[in-house]
Coordinates of C-alpha atoms in Angstrom, one line a residue:
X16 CA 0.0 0.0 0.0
X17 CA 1.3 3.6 -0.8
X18 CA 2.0 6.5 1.5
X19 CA -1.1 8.5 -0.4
X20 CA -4.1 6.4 -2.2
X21 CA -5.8 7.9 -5.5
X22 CA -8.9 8.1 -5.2
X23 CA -11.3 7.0 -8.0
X24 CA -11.3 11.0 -8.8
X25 CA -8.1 12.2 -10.3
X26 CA -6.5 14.9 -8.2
X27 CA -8.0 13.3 -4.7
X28 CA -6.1 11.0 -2.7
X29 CA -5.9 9.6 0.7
X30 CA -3.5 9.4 3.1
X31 CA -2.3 6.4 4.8
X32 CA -1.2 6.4 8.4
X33 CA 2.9 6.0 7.2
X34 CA 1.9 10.0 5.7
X35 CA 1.7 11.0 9.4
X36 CA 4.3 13.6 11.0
X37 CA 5.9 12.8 14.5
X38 CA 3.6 15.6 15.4
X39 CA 0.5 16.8 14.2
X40 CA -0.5 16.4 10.5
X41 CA 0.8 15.3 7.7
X42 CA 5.1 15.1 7.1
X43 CA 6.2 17.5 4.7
X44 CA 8.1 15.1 2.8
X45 CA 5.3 13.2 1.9
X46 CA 3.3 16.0 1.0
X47 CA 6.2 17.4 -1.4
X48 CA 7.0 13.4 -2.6
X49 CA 3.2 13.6 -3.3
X50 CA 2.8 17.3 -5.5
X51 CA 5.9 16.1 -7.3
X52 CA 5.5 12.9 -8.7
X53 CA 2.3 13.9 -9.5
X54 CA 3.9 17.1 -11.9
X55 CA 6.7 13.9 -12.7
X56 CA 3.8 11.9 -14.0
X57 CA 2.6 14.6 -16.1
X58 CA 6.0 15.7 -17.4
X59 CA 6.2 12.3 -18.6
X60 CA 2.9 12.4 -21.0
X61 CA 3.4 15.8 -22.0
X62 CA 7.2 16.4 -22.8
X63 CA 8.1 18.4 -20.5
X64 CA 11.7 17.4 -19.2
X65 CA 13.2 16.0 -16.0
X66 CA 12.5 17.4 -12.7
X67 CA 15.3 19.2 -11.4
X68 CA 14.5 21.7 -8.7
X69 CA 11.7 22.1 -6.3
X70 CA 10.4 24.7 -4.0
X71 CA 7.7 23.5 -1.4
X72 CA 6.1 25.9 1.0
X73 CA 3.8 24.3 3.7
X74 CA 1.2 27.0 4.2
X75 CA -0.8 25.1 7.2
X76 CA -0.8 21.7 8.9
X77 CA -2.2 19.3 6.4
X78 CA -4.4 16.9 7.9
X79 CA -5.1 13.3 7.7
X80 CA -8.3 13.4 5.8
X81 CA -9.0 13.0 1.8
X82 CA -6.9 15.7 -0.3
X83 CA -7.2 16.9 -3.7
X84 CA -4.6 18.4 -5.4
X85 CA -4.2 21.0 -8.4
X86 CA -1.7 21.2 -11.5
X87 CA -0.9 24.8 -12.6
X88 CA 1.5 24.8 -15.5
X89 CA 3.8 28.5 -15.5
X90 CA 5.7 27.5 -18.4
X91 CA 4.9 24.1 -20.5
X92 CA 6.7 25.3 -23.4
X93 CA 10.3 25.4 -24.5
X94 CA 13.3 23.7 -22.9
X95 CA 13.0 25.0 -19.8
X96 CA 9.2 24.0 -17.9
X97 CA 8.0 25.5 -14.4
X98 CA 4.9 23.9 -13.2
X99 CA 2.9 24.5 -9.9
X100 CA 1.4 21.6 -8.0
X101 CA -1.1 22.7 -5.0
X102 CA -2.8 21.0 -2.0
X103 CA -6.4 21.4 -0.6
X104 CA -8.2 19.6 2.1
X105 CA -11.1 17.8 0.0
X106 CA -13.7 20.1 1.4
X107 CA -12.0 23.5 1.8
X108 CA -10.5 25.8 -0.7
X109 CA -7.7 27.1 1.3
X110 CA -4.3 25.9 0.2
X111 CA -2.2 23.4 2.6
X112 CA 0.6 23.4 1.0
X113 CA 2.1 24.2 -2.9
X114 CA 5.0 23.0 -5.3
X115 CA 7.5 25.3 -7.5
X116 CA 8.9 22.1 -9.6
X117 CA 11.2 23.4 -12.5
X118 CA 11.8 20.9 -15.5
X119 CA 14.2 20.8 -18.2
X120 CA 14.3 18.9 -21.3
X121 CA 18.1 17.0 -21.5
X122 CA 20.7 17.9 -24.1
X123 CA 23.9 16.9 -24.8
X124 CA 26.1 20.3 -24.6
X125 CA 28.7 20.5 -27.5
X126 CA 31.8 20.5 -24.9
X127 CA 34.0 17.8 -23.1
X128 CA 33.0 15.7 -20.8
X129 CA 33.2 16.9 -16.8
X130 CA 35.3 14.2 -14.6
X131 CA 33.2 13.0 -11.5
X132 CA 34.7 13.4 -8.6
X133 CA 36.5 10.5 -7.2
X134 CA 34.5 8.4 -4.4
X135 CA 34.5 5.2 -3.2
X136 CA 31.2 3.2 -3.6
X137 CA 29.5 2.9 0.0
X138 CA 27.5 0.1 1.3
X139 CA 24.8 2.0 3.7
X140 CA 24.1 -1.6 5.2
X141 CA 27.4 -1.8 6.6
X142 CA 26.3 1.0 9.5
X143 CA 23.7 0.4 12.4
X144 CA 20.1 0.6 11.6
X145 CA 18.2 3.7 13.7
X146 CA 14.6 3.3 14.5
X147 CA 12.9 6.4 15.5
X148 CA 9.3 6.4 17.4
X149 CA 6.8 9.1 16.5
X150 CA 6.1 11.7 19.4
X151 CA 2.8 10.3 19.4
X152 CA 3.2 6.9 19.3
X153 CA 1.5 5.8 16.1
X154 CA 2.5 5.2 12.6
X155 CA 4.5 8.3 10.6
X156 CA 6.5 8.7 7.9
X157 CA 9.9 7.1 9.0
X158 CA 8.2 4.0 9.1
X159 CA 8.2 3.9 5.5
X160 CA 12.3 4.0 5.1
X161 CA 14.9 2.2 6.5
X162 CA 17.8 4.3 8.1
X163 CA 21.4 3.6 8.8
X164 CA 23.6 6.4 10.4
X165 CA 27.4 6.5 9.7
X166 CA 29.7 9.1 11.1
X167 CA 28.6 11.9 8.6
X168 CA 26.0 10.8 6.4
X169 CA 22.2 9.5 7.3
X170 CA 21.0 6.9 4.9
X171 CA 17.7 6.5 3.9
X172 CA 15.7 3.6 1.7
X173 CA 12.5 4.1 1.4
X174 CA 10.2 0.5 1.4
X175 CA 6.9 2.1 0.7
X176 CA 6.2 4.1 -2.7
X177 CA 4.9 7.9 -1.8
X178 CA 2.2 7.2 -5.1
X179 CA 1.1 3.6 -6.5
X180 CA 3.8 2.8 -9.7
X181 CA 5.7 6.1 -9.3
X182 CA 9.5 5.0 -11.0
X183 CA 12.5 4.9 -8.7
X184 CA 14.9 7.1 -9.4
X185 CA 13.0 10.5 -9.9
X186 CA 13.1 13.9 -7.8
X187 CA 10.1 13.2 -5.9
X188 CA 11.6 9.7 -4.5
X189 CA 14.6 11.8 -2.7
X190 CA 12.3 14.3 -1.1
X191 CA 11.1 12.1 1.9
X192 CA 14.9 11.3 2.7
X193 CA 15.9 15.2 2.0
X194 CA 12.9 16.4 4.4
X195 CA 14.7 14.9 7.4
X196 CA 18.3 17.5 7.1
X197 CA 17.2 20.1 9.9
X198 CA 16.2 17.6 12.3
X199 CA 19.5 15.1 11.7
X200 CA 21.8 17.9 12.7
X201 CA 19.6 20.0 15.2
X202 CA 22.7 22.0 17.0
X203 CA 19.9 21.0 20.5
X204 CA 17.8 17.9 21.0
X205 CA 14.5 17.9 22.8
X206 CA 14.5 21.2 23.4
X207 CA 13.3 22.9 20.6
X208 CA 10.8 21.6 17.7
X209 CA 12.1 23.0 14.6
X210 CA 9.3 22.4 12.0
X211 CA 10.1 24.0 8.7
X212 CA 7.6 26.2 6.6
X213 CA 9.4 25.1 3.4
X214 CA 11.6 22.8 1.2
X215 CA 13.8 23.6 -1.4
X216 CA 15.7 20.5 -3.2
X217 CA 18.2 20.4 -6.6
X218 CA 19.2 17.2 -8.1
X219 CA 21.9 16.9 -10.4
X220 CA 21.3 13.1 -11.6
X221 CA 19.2 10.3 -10.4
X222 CA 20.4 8.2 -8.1
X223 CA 21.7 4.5 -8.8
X224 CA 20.1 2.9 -6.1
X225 CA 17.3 3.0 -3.9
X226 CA 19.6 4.2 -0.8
X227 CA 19.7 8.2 -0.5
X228 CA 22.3 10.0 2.1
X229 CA 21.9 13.2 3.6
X230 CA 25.3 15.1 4.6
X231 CA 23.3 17.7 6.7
X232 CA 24.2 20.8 8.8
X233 CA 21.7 23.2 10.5
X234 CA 22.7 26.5 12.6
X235 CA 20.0 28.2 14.7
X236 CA 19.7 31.7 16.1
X237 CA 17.5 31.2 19.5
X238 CA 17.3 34.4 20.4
X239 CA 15.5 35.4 17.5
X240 CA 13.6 31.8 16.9
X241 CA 15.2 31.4 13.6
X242 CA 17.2 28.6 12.1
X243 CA 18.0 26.9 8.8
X244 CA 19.3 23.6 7.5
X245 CA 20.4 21.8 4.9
X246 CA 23.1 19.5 3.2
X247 CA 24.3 17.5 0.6
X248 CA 22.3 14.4 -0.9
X249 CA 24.2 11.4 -1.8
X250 CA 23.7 8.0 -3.5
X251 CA 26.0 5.6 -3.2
X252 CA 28.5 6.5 -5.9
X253 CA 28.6 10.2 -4.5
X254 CA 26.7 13.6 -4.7
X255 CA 23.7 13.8 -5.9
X256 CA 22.1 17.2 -5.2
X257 CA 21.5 19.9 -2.6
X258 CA 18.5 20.3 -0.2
X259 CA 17.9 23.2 1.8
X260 CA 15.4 24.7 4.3
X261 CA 14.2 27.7 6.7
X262 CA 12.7 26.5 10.7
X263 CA 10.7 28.4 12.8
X264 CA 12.0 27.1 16.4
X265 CA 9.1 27.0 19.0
X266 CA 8.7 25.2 22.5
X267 CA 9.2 21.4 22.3
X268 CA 5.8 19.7 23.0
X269 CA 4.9 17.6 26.1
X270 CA 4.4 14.4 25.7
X271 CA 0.9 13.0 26.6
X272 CA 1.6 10.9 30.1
X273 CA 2.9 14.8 31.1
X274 CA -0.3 17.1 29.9
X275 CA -2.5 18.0 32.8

C-alpha cells in the first residue's frame, strides 16, 4: 500500500497512516513526494523534461483526511518547464501546501565531458540501523524507510512508494529522505521543535540505487527563533544534489503521560 491512495477522482487522494508527521499532520516530505510525482507523471505524457528543482512551502498543517490536489503549468513550453502543483483539504478551498517544480528537457552540450569526482562506492548496510518512534506513538513517515547512520552521512531507503507505480529514481523519490536534514543535525535535541515552513531541493542526476544519504548541517539563532538547514544528498557512488530549508524554532511539546 502507498503513503497516499488515489482516489477513484483524479487529483483526490488519501492518506495512509505512514503519511503522518511525528507531530500533528501530515510530514512535509510526503506532501512534497506527493505534489511532485504527480507534476513527474505529467512531465512524462506531456514532454516536459526531468524534474530538477523544487520549491515547497507548507502554508498550514495538512491533515489526515482526503486531499485533492491541483496542477498549474507557469511555463509548458520550450526547454525549460516551471509547473505548480497545489494541496487542498477535499472540502475547503484554502491551500495546505504548494510546489514550485522546474523541469528541463536533456541535451547533450557540444563540450567535453566533466570528470566525476573520485569516491569510493559505500554500502549503507554496513552502519547500524536507527529506528525512531513518532512523538505520538502511532505510525508516521519514518516507518516507511529504513535508516542507517554513519559518522557523517544519514542513509535513507525508502520501502513504501509515496504514489502507486511512481518510477524509482526521480526527484520526488529523494524528497522524503531530504525532508529529514534540519532535524538530523539539530545543534539542541528535545529542546526545541524546529518544524520547517518550506523545502527547497536540486538534483543533479538520479540516483543509482534506492539508498539516499543526507550530509546535513543546520545552525540556529535562538534568540531570534530562527534557524535553517540543509546538506548534501548522496547516493552511493557520490553527490547527488543539494537540499535546503528555513525552521521556525518553537517550544518542544509535552508528551501526553505529562499534559494536565
Amino acid at each position: 500500500m502507498p503513503i497516499f491512495e488515489a482516489d477513484t477522482t483524479p487529483g483526490v487522494w488519501l492518506p495512509s497512516p505512514l503519511a503522518a508527521g511525528p507531530f500533528a499532520g501530515l510530514q512535509g516530505g510526503a506532501i512534497a513526494g506527493l505534489l511532485t510525482a504527480e507534476i513527474e507523471a505529467q512531465a512524462a505524457e506531456r514532454g516536459w523534461g526531468t524534474a530538477i528543482s523544487v520549491f515547497v512551502s507548507f502554508l498550514k498543517p495538512a491533515p489526515m483526511v482526503k486531499l485533492r490536489t491541483q496542477i498549474a503549468p507557469l511555463r509548458k513550453d520550450g526547454r525549460v518547464c516551471v509547473i505548480d502543483n497545489t494541496m487542498f483539504t477535499d472540502d475547503d478551498d484554502e491551500s495546505c501546501a504548494t510546489a514550485r517544480v522546474t523541469l528541463i528537457k536533456e541535451r547533450r552540450a557540444e563540450a567535453p565531458d566533466v570528470p566525476e569526482r573520485p569516491t569510493e562506492p559505500v554500502n549503507p548496510l554496513d552502519y547500524p540501523e536507527r529506528k525512531t518512534p513518532s512523538f505520538h506513538g502511532k505510525p508516521w513517515m519514518m516507518d516507511a524507510m529504513e535508516a542507517r547512520i554513519s559518522d557523517d552521512v544519514a542513509w535513507f531507503r525508502q520501502t513504501v512508494p509515496v504514489v502507486a507505480g511512481a518510477q524509482a529514481g526521480t526527484l520526488s523519490s529523494i524528497l522524503g529522505p531530504a525532508d529529514w536534514a534540519h532535524g538530523i543535525a539539530r545543534p539542541l535535541r528535545n529542546v526545541l521543535a524546529d518544524p520547517n515552513p518550506n523545502l527547497s531541493v536540486h538534483q543533479l542526476r538520479q540516483p543509482h540505487s534506492g539508498w539516499i544519504g543526507v550530509r546535513a548541517h543546520a545552525s540556529w539563532d535562538t534568540a531570534r527563533g530562527l534557524g535553517i538547514g540543509g546538506g548534501t544528498l548522496l547516493d552511493v557512488r557520490g553527490e547527488i544534489g543539494r537540499v535546503s530549508m528555513a525552521v521556525a524554532l518553537i517550544p518542544f511539546p509535552k508528551p501526553k503521560s505529562e499534559k494536565v
